[in-house]
GROMACS .gro file of C-alpha atoms in nm:
model
  441
    1MET     CA    1   2.561  -0.590   2.624
    2HIS     CA    2   2.293  -0.524   2.367
    3THR     CA    3   2.071  -0.218   2.357
    4ILE     CA    4   1.724  -0.224   2.518
    5PHE     CA    5   1.457   0.048   2.494
    6PRO     CA    6   1.135   0.070   2.696
    7THR     CA    7   0.904   0.199   2.420
    8LEU     CA    8   0.832   0.131   2.055
    9ASP     CA    9   0.899   0.497   1.970
   10ALA     CA   10   1.247   0.471   2.123
   11TRP     CA   11   1.318   0.156   1.921
   12LEU     CA   12   1.200   0.324   1.599
   13ALA     CA   13   1.422   0.628   1.666
   14TYR     CA   14   1.714   0.388   1.723
   15CYS     CA   15   1.642   0.209   1.393
   16GLU     CA   16   1.646   0.543   1.210
   17ARG     CA   17   1.992   0.622   1.347
   18LEU     CA   18   2.145   0.281   1.277
   19HIS     CA   19   2.196   0.298   0.903
   20PRO     CA   20   2.265   0.614   0.704
   21GLN     CA   21   2.045   0.512   0.410
   22ASN     CA   22   1.669   0.474   0.396
   23ILE     CA   23   1.701   0.202   0.138
   24ALA     CA   24   1.995  -0.033   0.085
   25LEU     CA   25   1.899  -0.310  -0.156
   26GLY     CA   26   2.033  -0.661  -0.109
   27LEU     CA   27   1.922  -0.953   0.107
   28ASP     CA   28   2.250  -1.082   0.253
   29ARG     CA   29   2.237  -0.872   0.571
   30VAL     CA   30   1.870  -0.936   0.644
   31ARG     CA   31   1.908  -1.307   0.571
   32GLU     CA   32   2.208  -1.331   0.801
   33VAL     CA   33   2.015  -1.179   1.094
   34ALA     CA   34   1.702  -1.388   1.017
   35GLN     CA   35   1.914  -1.705   1.028
   36ARG     CA   36   2.067  -1.602   1.361
   37MET     CA   37   1.711  -1.556   1.490
   38GLY     CA   38   1.594  -1.890   1.354
   39LEU     CA   39   1.307  -1.710   1.177
   40GLN     CA   40   1.062  -1.943   1.001
   41PHE     CA   41   0.690  -1.976   0.930
   42ASP     CA   42   0.493  -2.295   0.983
   43CYS     CA   43   0.186  -2.177   0.790
   44PRO     CA   44   0.121  -2.090   0.424
   45VAL     CA   45   0.272  -1.755   0.319
   46ILE     CA   46   0.129  -1.527   0.047
   47THR     CA   47   0.359  -1.246  -0.072
   48VAL     CA   48   0.211  -0.949  -0.261
   49ALA     CA   49   0.417  -0.723  -0.489
   50GLY     CA   50   0.312  -0.455  -0.738
   51THR     CA   51   0.318  -0.082  -0.806
   52ASN     CA   52  -0.041  -0.020  -0.693
   53GLY     CA   53  -0.312  -0.232  -0.533
   54LYS     CA   54  -0.088  -0.418  -0.285
   55GLY     CA   55  -0.255  -0.285   0.029
   56SER     CA   56  -0.605  -0.348  -0.109
   57THR     CA   57  -0.507  -0.701  -0.214
   58CYS     CA   58  -0.368  -0.779   0.134
   59ALA     CA   59  -0.684  -0.641   0.298
   60MET     CA   60  -0.907  -0.862   0.079
   61LEU     CA   61  -0.693  -1.173   0.141
   62GLU     CA   62  -0.722  -1.103   0.513
   63ALA     CA   63  -1.100  -1.041   0.505
   64VAL     CA   64  -1.170  -1.369   0.321
   65ALA     CA   65  -0.940  -1.564   0.558
   66LEU     CA   66  -1.115  -1.416   0.865
   67GLN     CA   67  -1.458  -1.504   0.727
   68SER     CA   68  -1.338  -1.863   0.669
   69GLY     CA   69  -1.254  -1.888   1.039
   70PHE     CA   70  -0.878  -1.869   0.987
   71ARG     CA   71  -0.631  -1.658   1.186
   72PRO     CA   72  -0.439  -1.443   0.934
   73GLY     CA   73  -0.137  -1.224   1.000
   74VAL     CA   74  -0.074  -0.927   0.771
   75TYR     CA   75   0.235  -0.713   0.725
   76THR     CA   76   0.198  -0.396   0.516
   77SER     CA   77   0.394  -0.072   0.482
   78PRO     CA   78   0.412   0.221   0.514
   79HIS     CA   79   0.161   0.323   0.784
   80LEU     CA   80  -0.080   0.619   0.781
   81VAL     CA   81  -0.066   0.737   1.143
   82HIS     CA   82   0.086   0.481   1.382
   83PHE     CA   83   0.369   0.237   1.313
   84GLU     CA   84   0.178  -0.057   1.460
   85GLU     CA   85  -0.077  -0.034   1.174
   86ARG     CA   86   0.187  -0.224   0.974
   87CYS     CA   87   0.097  -0.551   1.147
   88ARG     CA   88  -0.243  -0.711   1.203
   89VAL     CA   89  -0.302  -1.047   1.369
   90GLY     CA   90  -0.646  -1.207   1.362
   91GLY     CA   91  -0.785  -0.888   1.209
   92GLU     CA   92  -0.657  -0.662   1.490
   93ILE     CA   93  -0.371  -0.410   1.476
   94VAL     CA   94  -0.097  -0.527   1.716
   95LYS     CA   95  -0.025  -0.316   2.024
   96ALA     CA   96   0.298  -0.117   2.044
   97GLU     CA   97   0.415  -0.301   2.356
   98GLU     CA   98   0.368  -0.641   2.185
   99LEU     CA   99   0.635  -0.544   1.932
  100ILE     CA  100   0.905  -0.447   2.183
  101PRO     CA  101   1.038  -0.800   2.264
  102HIS     CA  102   1.073  -0.867   1.891
  103PHE     CA  103   1.281  -0.551   1.839
  104GLU     CA  104   1.500  -0.674   2.126
  105ALA     CA  105   1.538  -1.014   1.959
  106VAL     CA  106   1.641  -0.855   1.628
  107GLU     CA  107   1.899  -0.635   1.803
  108GLN     CA  108   2.037  -0.935   1.993
  109ALA     CA  109   2.079  -1.132   1.669
  110ARG     CA  110   2.215  -0.828   1.485
  111VAL     CA  111   2.513  -0.781   1.723
  112LYS     CA  112   2.564  -1.150   1.809
  113ASP     CA  113   2.917  -1.263   1.910
  114GLY     CA  114   3.059  -0.921   1.830
  115LYS     CA  115   2.975  -0.968   1.459
  116GLU     CA  116   2.754  -0.667   1.392
  117VAL     CA  117   2.527  -0.649   1.086
  118ALA     CA  118   2.406  -0.310   0.958
  119LEU     CA  119   2.029  -0.298   0.900
  120THR     CA  120   1.818  -0.017   0.754
  121TYR     CA  121   1.506   0.104   0.936
  122PHE     CA  122   1.288  -0.098   0.698
  123GLU     CA  123   1.495  -0.416   0.734
  124PHE     CA  124   1.510  -0.397   1.114
  125THR     CA  125   1.138  -0.327   1.154
  126THR     CA  126   1.046  -0.594   0.896
  127LEU     CA  127   1.242  -0.859   1.088
  128ALA     CA  128   1.074  -0.758   1.415
  129ILE     CA  129   0.725  -0.786   1.262
  130LEU     CA  130   0.806  -1.114   1.084
  131ARG     CA  131   0.924  -1.260   1.414
  132LEU     CA  132   0.606  -1.153   1.592
  133MET     CA  133   0.396  -1.306   1.312
  134SER     CA  134   0.597  -1.631   1.304
  135LEU     CA  135   0.523  -1.683   1.677
  136SER     CA  136   0.152  -1.593   1.659
  137ARG     CA  137   0.009  -1.936   1.562
  138LEU     CA  138  -0.121  -1.808   1.227
  139ASP     CA  139  -0.316  -2.004   0.967
  140VAL     CA  140  -0.180  -1.782   0.688
  141ALA     CA  141   0.081  -1.504   0.669
  142ILE     CA  142   0.019  -1.223   0.418
  143LEU     CA  143   0.327  -1.014   0.339
  144GLU     CA  144   0.322  -0.693   0.137
  145VAL     CA  145   0.648  -0.621  -0.043
  146GLY     CA  146   0.789  -0.278   0.051
  147LEU     CA  147   0.972  -0.198  -0.272
  148GLY     CA  148   1.030  -0.400  -0.587
  149GLY     CA  149   1.045  -0.765  -0.486
  150ARG     CA  150   1.367  -0.947  -0.562
  151LEU     CA  151   1.574  -0.753  -0.307
  152ASP     CA  152   1.299  -0.654  -0.064
  153ALA     CA  153   1.344  -0.770   0.297
  154THR     CA  154   1.016  -0.968   0.283
  155ASN     CA  155   1.167  -1.188   0.011
  156ILE     CA  156   1.380  -1.382   0.263
  157ILE     CA  157   1.061  -1.582   0.328
  158ASP     CA  158   0.970  -1.839   0.059
  159ALA     CA  159   0.610  -1.772  -0.037
  160ASP     CA  160   0.369  -2.058  -0.101
  161CYS     CA  161   0.191  -1.822  -0.339
  162ALA     CA  162   0.306  -1.492  -0.491
  163ILE     CA  163   0.075  -1.220  -0.623
  164ILE     CA  164   0.191  -0.941  -0.856
  165THR     CA  165  -0.082  -0.676  -0.877
  166SER     CA  166   0.010  -0.403  -1.126
  167ILE     CA  167   0.339  -0.299  -1.275
  168ASP     CA  168   0.395   0.066  -1.349
  169LEU     CA  169   0.658   0.337  -1.330
  170ASP     CA  170   0.754   0.427  -0.972
  171HIS     CA  171   1.083   0.423  -0.775
  172MET     CA  172   1.263   0.416  -1.111
  173GLU     CA  173   1.592   0.532  -0.957
  174LEU     CA  174   1.603   0.197  -0.772
  175LEU     CA  175   1.407  -0.045  -0.988
  176GLY     CA  176   1.494   0.058  -1.342
  177PRO     CA  177   1.376   0.294  -1.615
  178ASP     CA  178   1.087   0.098  -1.770
  179ARG     CA  179   0.813  -0.160  -1.705
  180GLU     CA  180   1.032  -0.447  -1.824
  181SER     CA  181   1.308  -0.383  -1.570
  182ILE     CA  182   1.058  -0.305  -1.292
  183GLY     CA  183   0.870  -0.627  -1.379
  184ARG     CA  184   1.195  -0.824  -1.350
  185GLU     CA  185   1.245  -0.691  -0.994
  186LYS     CA  186   0.889  -0.778  -0.891
  187ALA     CA  187   0.918  -1.125  -1.048
  188GLY     CA  188   1.187  -1.199  -0.788
  189ILE     CA  189   0.918  -1.303  -0.536
  190MET     CA  190   0.826  -1.609  -0.748
  191ARG     CA  191   0.938  -1.955  -0.637
  192ALA     CA  192   0.998  -2.264  -0.852
  193GLY     CA  193   0.701  -2.498  -0.871
  194ARG     CA  194   0.476  -2.262  -0.674
  195PRO     CA  195   0.186  -2.050  -0.798
  196VAL     CA  196   0.231  -1.686  -0.896
  197ILE     CA  197  -0.080  -1.481  -0.970
  198VAL     CA  198  -0.030  -1.191  -1.213
  199SER     CA  199  -0.337  -0.968  -1.210
  200ASP     CA  200  -0.187  -0.701  -1.437
  201PRO     CA  201  -0.381  -0.750  -1.766
  202VAL     CA  202  -0.077  -0.655  -1.976
  203PRO     CA  203   0.223  -0.782  -1.780
  204PRO     CA  204   0.576  -0.706  -1.897
  205GLN     CA  205   0.737  -0.993  -2.091
  206SER     CA  206   1.008  -1.005  -1.821
  207VAL     CA  207   0.751  -1.136  -1.569
  208ILE     CA  208   0.627  -1.414  -1.798
  209ASP     CA  209   0.983  -1.507  -1.896
  210HIS     CA  210   1.100  -1.529  -1.534
  211ALA     CA  211   0.810  -1.758  -1.441
  212ALA     CA  212   0.905  -1.988  -1.730
  213GLU     CA  213   1.279  -1.978  -1.643
  214ILE     CA  214   1.231  -2.092  -1.284
  215GLY     CA  215   0.930  -2.317  -1.345
  216ALA     CA  216   0.677  -2.121  -1.138
  217ASP     CA  217   0.307  -2.203  -1.185
  218LEU     CA  218   0.195  -1.885  -1.363
  219TRP     CA  219  -0.169  -1.774  -1.333
  220ARG     CA  220  -0.231  -1.494  -1.582
  221PHE     CA  221  -0.525  -1.259  -1.580
  222GLY     CA  222  -0.737  -1.314  -1.892
  223LYS     CA  223  -0.588  -1.662  -1.943
  224ASP     CA  224  -0.609  -1.858  -1.617
  225PHE     CA  225  -0.867  -1.639  -1.445
  226ASN     CA  226  -1.102  -1.360  -1.543
  227TYR     CA  227  -1.396  -1.154  -1.423
  228ASP     CA  228  -1.709  -1.003  -1.573
  229GLY     CA  229  -1.966  -0.773  -1.423
  230ASP     CA  230  -2.264  -0.545  -1.467
  231LYS     CA  231  -2.385  -0.256  -1.254
  232GLN     CA  232  -2.526  -0.483  -0.982
  233GLN     CA  233  -2.281  -0.769  -0.942
  234TRP     CA  234  -1.977  -0.945  -1.080
  235GLY     CA  235  -1.852  -1.297  -1.139
  236TRP     CA  236  -1.512  -1.468  -1.142
  237ALA     CA  237  -1.386  -1.774  -1.327
  238GLY     CA  238  -1.055  -1.953  -1.267
  239ARG     CA  239  -0.907  -2.294  -1.336
  240GLY     CA  240  -1.199  -2.522  -1.263
  241ARG     CA  241  -1.396  -2.292  -1.032
  242ARG     CA  242  -1.646  -2.010  -1.078
  243TYR     CA  243  -1.814  -1.757  -0.853
  244ALA     CA  244  -2.129  -1.587  -0.981
  245GLY     CA  245  -2.342  -1.306  -0.841
  246LEU     CA  246  -2.074  -1.156  -0.617
  247ALA     CA  247  -2.138  -0.819  -0.452
  248TYR     CA  248  -1.883  -0.552  -0.542
  249PRO     CA  249  -1.586  -0.527  -0.302
  250ALA     CA  250  -1.647  -0.273  -0.026
  251LEU     CA  251  -1.327  -0.094  -0.137
  252ARG     CA  252  -1.441   0.159  -0.394
  253GLY     CA  253  -1.283   0.223  -0.731
  254ALA     CA  254  -1.258   0.079  -1.078
  255ASN     CA  255  -0.936  -0.118  -1.019
  256GLN     CA  256  -1.064  -0.314  -0.718
  257LEU     CA  257  -1.213  -0.592  -0.931
  258MET     CA  258  -0.866  -0.660  -1.071
  259ASN     CA  259  -0.731  -0.687  -0.715
  260ALA     CA  260  -1.023  -0.904  -0.600
  261SER     CA  261  -0.975  -1.134  -0.901
  262GLY     CA  262  -0.611  -1.187  -0.805
  263VAL     CA  263  -0.717  -1.269  -0.448
  264LEU     CA  264  -0.965  -1.535  -0.566
  265ALA     CA  265  -0.700  -1.684  -0.797
  266ALA     CA  266  -0.454  -1.703  -0.505
  267TYR     CA  267  -0.701  -1.884  -0.282
  268GLU     CA  268  -0.785  -2.120  -0.568
  269ALA     CA  269  -0.413  -2.189  -0.625
  270ILE     CA  270  -0.350  -2.287  -0.260
  271ARG     CA  271  -0.688  -2.449  -0.194
  272GLY     CA  272  -0.514  -2.769  -0.081
  273LYS     CA  273  -0.337  -2.582   0.199
  274LEU     CA  274  -0.601  -2.325   0.290
  275PRO     CA  275  -0.956  -2.402   0.175
  276VAL     CA  276  -1.181  -2.094   0.189
  277THR     CA  277  -1.558  -2.120   0.150
  278ALA     CA  278  -1.769  -1.949  -0.117
  279GLN     CA  279  -1.963  -1.776   0.160
  280ALA     CA  280  -1.640  -1.641   0.311
  281VAL     CA  281  -1.546  -1.500  -0.030
  282ARG     CA  282  -1.883  -1.325  -0.061
  283THR     CA  283  -1.889  -1.185   0.292
  284GLY     CA  284  -1.518  -1.104   0.312
  285LEU     CA  285  -1.510  -0.898  -0.006
  286SER     CA  286  -1.830  -0.715   0.086
  287MET     CA  287  -1.691  -0.613   0.427
  288VAL     CA  288  -1.324  -0.534   0.356
  289GLU     CA  289  -1.199  -0.196   0.484
  290LEU     CA  290  -0.879  -0.006   0.418
  291PRO     CA  291  -0.828   0.359   0.516
  292GLY     CA  292  -0.694   0.593   0.251
  293ARG     CA  293  -0.778   0.386  -0.059
  294PHE     CA  294  -1.039   0.598  -0.240
  295GLN     CA  295  -1.203   0.635   0.101
  296ILE     CA  296  -1.515   0.850   0.085
  297VAL     CA  297  -1.589   0.999   0.427
  298PRO     CA  298  -1.960   1.065   0.489
  299GLY     CA  299  -2.057   1.426   0.561
  300GLN     CA  300  -2.082   1.760   0.384
  301PRO     CA  301  -1.879   1.859   0.192
  302THR     CA  302  -1.778   1.519   0.054
  303LEU     CA  303  -1.427   1.420   0.161
  304VAL     CA  304  -1.216   1.174  -0.042
  305LEU     CA  305  -0.888   1.033   0.097
  306ASP     CA  306  -0.648   0.852  -0.137
  307VAL     CA  307  -0.279   0.761  -0.107
  308ALA     CA  308  -0.238   0.783  -0.488
  309HIS     CA  309   0.122   0.898  -0.537
  310ASN     CA  310   0.234   0.790  -0.885
  311PRO     CA  311   0.092   0.849  -1.236
  312HIS     CA  312  -0.083   0.510  -1.254
  313SER     CA  313  -0.266   0.546  -0.920
  314VAL     CA  314  -0.352   0.913  -0.985
  315ALA     CA  315  -0.505   0.809  -1.321
  316ALA     CA  316  -0.722   0.558  -1.128
  317LEU     CA  317  -0.812   0.826  -0.871
  318THR     CA  318  -0.908   1.065  -1.153
  319ALA     CA  319  -1.137   0.804  -1.314
  320ASN     CA  320  -1.296   0.733  -0.975
  321LEU     CA  321  -1.350   1.105  -0.903
  322ASP     CA  322  -1.499   1.149  -1.250
  323ALA     CA  323  -1.746   0.868  -1.185
  324MET     CA  324  -1.872   1.034  -0.864
  325GLY     CA  325  -2.090   1.281  -1.053
  326TYR     CA  326  -2.113   1.659  -1.041
  327PHE     CA  327  -1.969   1.885  -0.769
  328PRO     CA  328  -1.971   2.266  -0.808
  329THR     CA  329  -1.614   2.299  -0.679
  330THR     CA  330  -1.340   2.043  -0.616
  331HIS     CA  331  -1.071   2.136  -0.361
  332ALA     CA  332  -0.747   1.931  -0.361
  333VAL     CA  333  -0.505   1.897  -0.068
  334PHE     CA  334  -0.182   1.763  -0.218
  335GLY     CA  335   0.166   1.684  -0.090
  336ALA     CA  336   0.419   1.448  -0.249
  337MET     CA  337   0.775   1.319  -0.241
  338ALA     CA  338   1.031   1.513  -0.446
  339ASP     CA  339   1.130   1.210  -0.655
  340LYS     CA  340   0.779   1.152  -0.794
  341ASP     CA  341   0.685   1.196  -1.158
  342TRP     CA  342   0.465   1.497  -1.073
  343GLU     CA  343   0.394   1.628  -1.425
  344PRO     CA  344   0.163   1.346  -1.546
  345MET     CA  345   0.000   1.334  -1.200
  346LEU     CA  346  -0.096   1.702  -1.196
  347THR     CA  347  -0.185   1.700  -1.568
  348LYS     CA  348  -0.416   1.400  -1.526
  349VAL     CA  349  -0.619   1.518  -1.227
  350GLY     CA  350  -0.583   1.889  -1.315
  351PRO     CA  351  -0.907   1.930  -1.515
  352LEU     CA  352  -1.115   1.817  -1.214
  353VAL     CA  353  -0.956   2.050  -0.956
  354ASP     CA  354  -1.070   2.411  -0.901
  355ARG     CA  355  -0.862   2.500  -0.593
  356TRP     CA  356  -0.527   2.360  -0.486
  357TYR     CA  357  -0.394   2.349  -0.129
  358PHE     CA  358  -0.030   2.239  -0.145
  359THR     CA  359   0.130   2.115   0.176
  360ASP     CA  360   0.475   2.053   0.318
  361LEU     CA  361   0.528   1.706   0.467
  362PRO     CA  362   0.729   1.597   0.774
  363THR     CA  363   1.003   1.405   0.589
  364PRO     CA  364   1.323   1.514   0.413
  365ARG     CA  365   1.216   1.324   0.100
  366ALA     CA  366   0.913   1.548   0.049
  367ASP     CA  367   0.879   1.824  -0.206
  368SER     CA  368   0.795   2.164  -0.054
  369ALA     CA  369   0.450   2.314  -0.097
  370GLU     CA  370   0.606   2.618  -0.270
  371ASN     CA  371   0.786   2.390  -0.513
  372LEU     CA  372   0.467   2.199  -0.599
  373LYS     CA  373   0.287   2.528  -0.654
  374ALA     CA  374   0.564   2.644  -0.889
  375LYS     CA  375   0.533   2.318  -1.084
  376LEU     CA  376   0.158   2.369  -1.130
  377GLN     CA  377   0.218   2.730  -1.241
  378GLN     CA  378   0.469   2.597  -1.494
  379LEU     CA  379   0.201   2.365  -1.637
  380GLN     CA  380  -0.042   2.660  -1.642
  381ALA     CA  381   0.209   2.864  -1.843
  382GLN     CA  382   0.233   2.574  -2.093
  383GLY     CA  383  -0.146   2.576  -2.124
  384VAL     CA  384  -0.176   2.223  -1.983
  385ILE     CA  385  -0.369   2.329  -1.670
  386ARG     CA  386  -0.657   2.577  -1.675
  387LYS     CA  387  -0.576   2.936  -1.586
  388ASP     CA  388  -0.871   2.986  -1.346
  389VAL     CA  389  -0.755   2.763  -1.059
  390SER     CA  390  -0.644   2.908  -0.725
  391MET     CA  391  -0.339   2.785  -0.530
  392GLN     CA  392  -0.226   2.820  -0.169
  393THR     CA  393   0.055   2.664   0.034
  394PHE     CA  394   0.051   2.529   0.391
  395ALA     CA  395   0.295   2.398   0.651
  396ASN     CA  396   0.111   2.069   0.709
  397PRO     CA  397  -0.183   1.862   0.574
  398GLN     CA  398  -0.417   1.951   0.863
  399GLN     CA  399  -0.376   2.327   0.801
  400ALA     CA  400  -0.436   2.271   0.431
  401LEU     CA  401  -0.753   2.070   0.503
  402ASP     CA  402  -0.877   2.334   0.752
  403ALA     CA  403  -0.834   2.604   0.485
  404ALA     CA  404  -1.017   2.389   0.228
  405VAL     CA  405  -1.304   2.325   0.472
  406ALA     CA  406  -1.332   2.698   0.544
  407ALA     CA  407  -1.364   2.770   0.171
  408THR     CA  408  -1.614   2.498   0.075
  409GLU     CA  409  -1.989   2.498   0.030
  410ALA     CA  410  -2.195   2.195   0.139
  411ALA     CA  411  -2.224   2.056  -0.215
  412ASP     CA  412  -1.849   2.075  -0.288
  413ARG     CA  413  -1.590   1.802  -0.244
  414ILE     CA  414  -1.240   1.792  -0.098
  415VAL     CA  415  -0.982   1.540  -0.220
  416VAL     CA  416  -0.678   1.473  -0.001
  417PHE     CA  417  -0.415   1.279  -0.195
  418GLY     CA  418  -0.047   1.231  -0.270
  419SER     CA  419   0.173   1.062  -0.016
  420PHE     CA  420   0.086   0.840   0.282
  421PHE     CA  421   0.213   1.139   0.482
  422THR     CA  422  -0.053   1.364   0.323
  423VAL     CA  423  -0.345   1.135   0.406
  424GLY     CA  424  -0.192   1.034   0.741
  425GLY     CA  425  -0.158   1.403   0.827
  426VAL     CA  426  -0.536   1.454   0.819
  427LEU     CA  427  -0.606   1.125   1.002
  428GLN     CA  428  -0.386   1.207   1.305
  429ASN     CA  429  -0.688   1.264   1.529
  430GLY     CA  430  -0.914   1.004   1.371
  431THR     CA  431  -1.127   1.029   1.057
  432PRO     CA  432  -1.237   1.391   1.002
  433ARG     CA  433  -1.614   1.441   1.005
  434LEU     CA  434  -1.708   1.749   0.807
  435ASN     CA  435  -2.020   1.958   0.864
  436ALA     CA  436  -2.081   2.231   0.611
  437LYS     CA  437  -2.100   2.587   0.743
  438HIS     CA  438  -2.473   2.634   0.698
  439LEU     CA  439  -2.543   2.303   0.871
  440ALA     CA  440  -2.347   2.390   1.183
  441HIS     CA  441  -2.558   2.492   1.483
   0.00000   0.00000   0.00000
């Protein structure tokens, strides 16, 4: 008799108990269960790997597909507030109850004929979402790689087109100590004879070598496709096609043109299977939305939400904050995982922040607020961070944000960044709308 639970939350709790590790690399177990389930896609599949920019890339792919009249399915992880955010079909987040039969099917296949296969939380939930997507009559499936590429659970599906966004240092304990080894892991999503779009302008040699070794059709930024732009608009050129006079993507930030360029290259590479129109490209990119990616919330003070949680993405966040213009005081709500390379993150954004609000996060992997504060004090002692900044610690992101709001003037700004848990923590009750003290009635 296999296990059955009535709610998604109960299934997720069960998945957390099943396997002692959060992450167990290797595809044999997932592949075994997928085969037992008969999992397969009968539409084009685009798989997206990279250190940063994966979520934005998936959102742009989806927006262009929707505007072309296609029915896309998207799988991304992690989520900000609710688990079901990880799967969208036809532009809509799936409902919790729609996922339950697919969790049941995974469990049935997992314990089939008394031969039980151990699955991690991520593997189990990935299989459930892939099954839902495979049965949803999609025109295109867009899969975001959870970690790395070669051994990620999404890689059991052969992609018609692979995209590698950026390659930087993150999860080094699992993926390797440098960009070359991390690039080799991400290159694992390539398939022989099929296009792979690399939108990192300076990709590791390991990525280029792997494409050559297996005979993938490599599209390199700066060689096979490129973009240019001025203040008003931008243009893209690829193999045999150009787009001119494009509006900037609705996702803000300097790196979004790199992501958008990769998206256009991908659609060009699979044009024979999924033809998108120029108008769909224009409209899709101008309308794309993704919470927590340099999201500027209207109101006073200005509120910026960003899931930047490694040195590369914090450098991008810093450049974007810098470009916003002058604010008398910048307040930062920050919480992060203990295994992150915190020193370059805090050093990079440090000069822009006047007041820090460190927060604990609801996961054992997180660093404590006290610990983060001690790290910043250490950098102060070394003269890396200015001496005049204030620091406080809080039990959760909402308390930290409330304290920041209480201390701000209308012209200030608050930046909430670090982990998905940090940004998710202030989005629990919807997007916060701030009204400065002197504006309140």
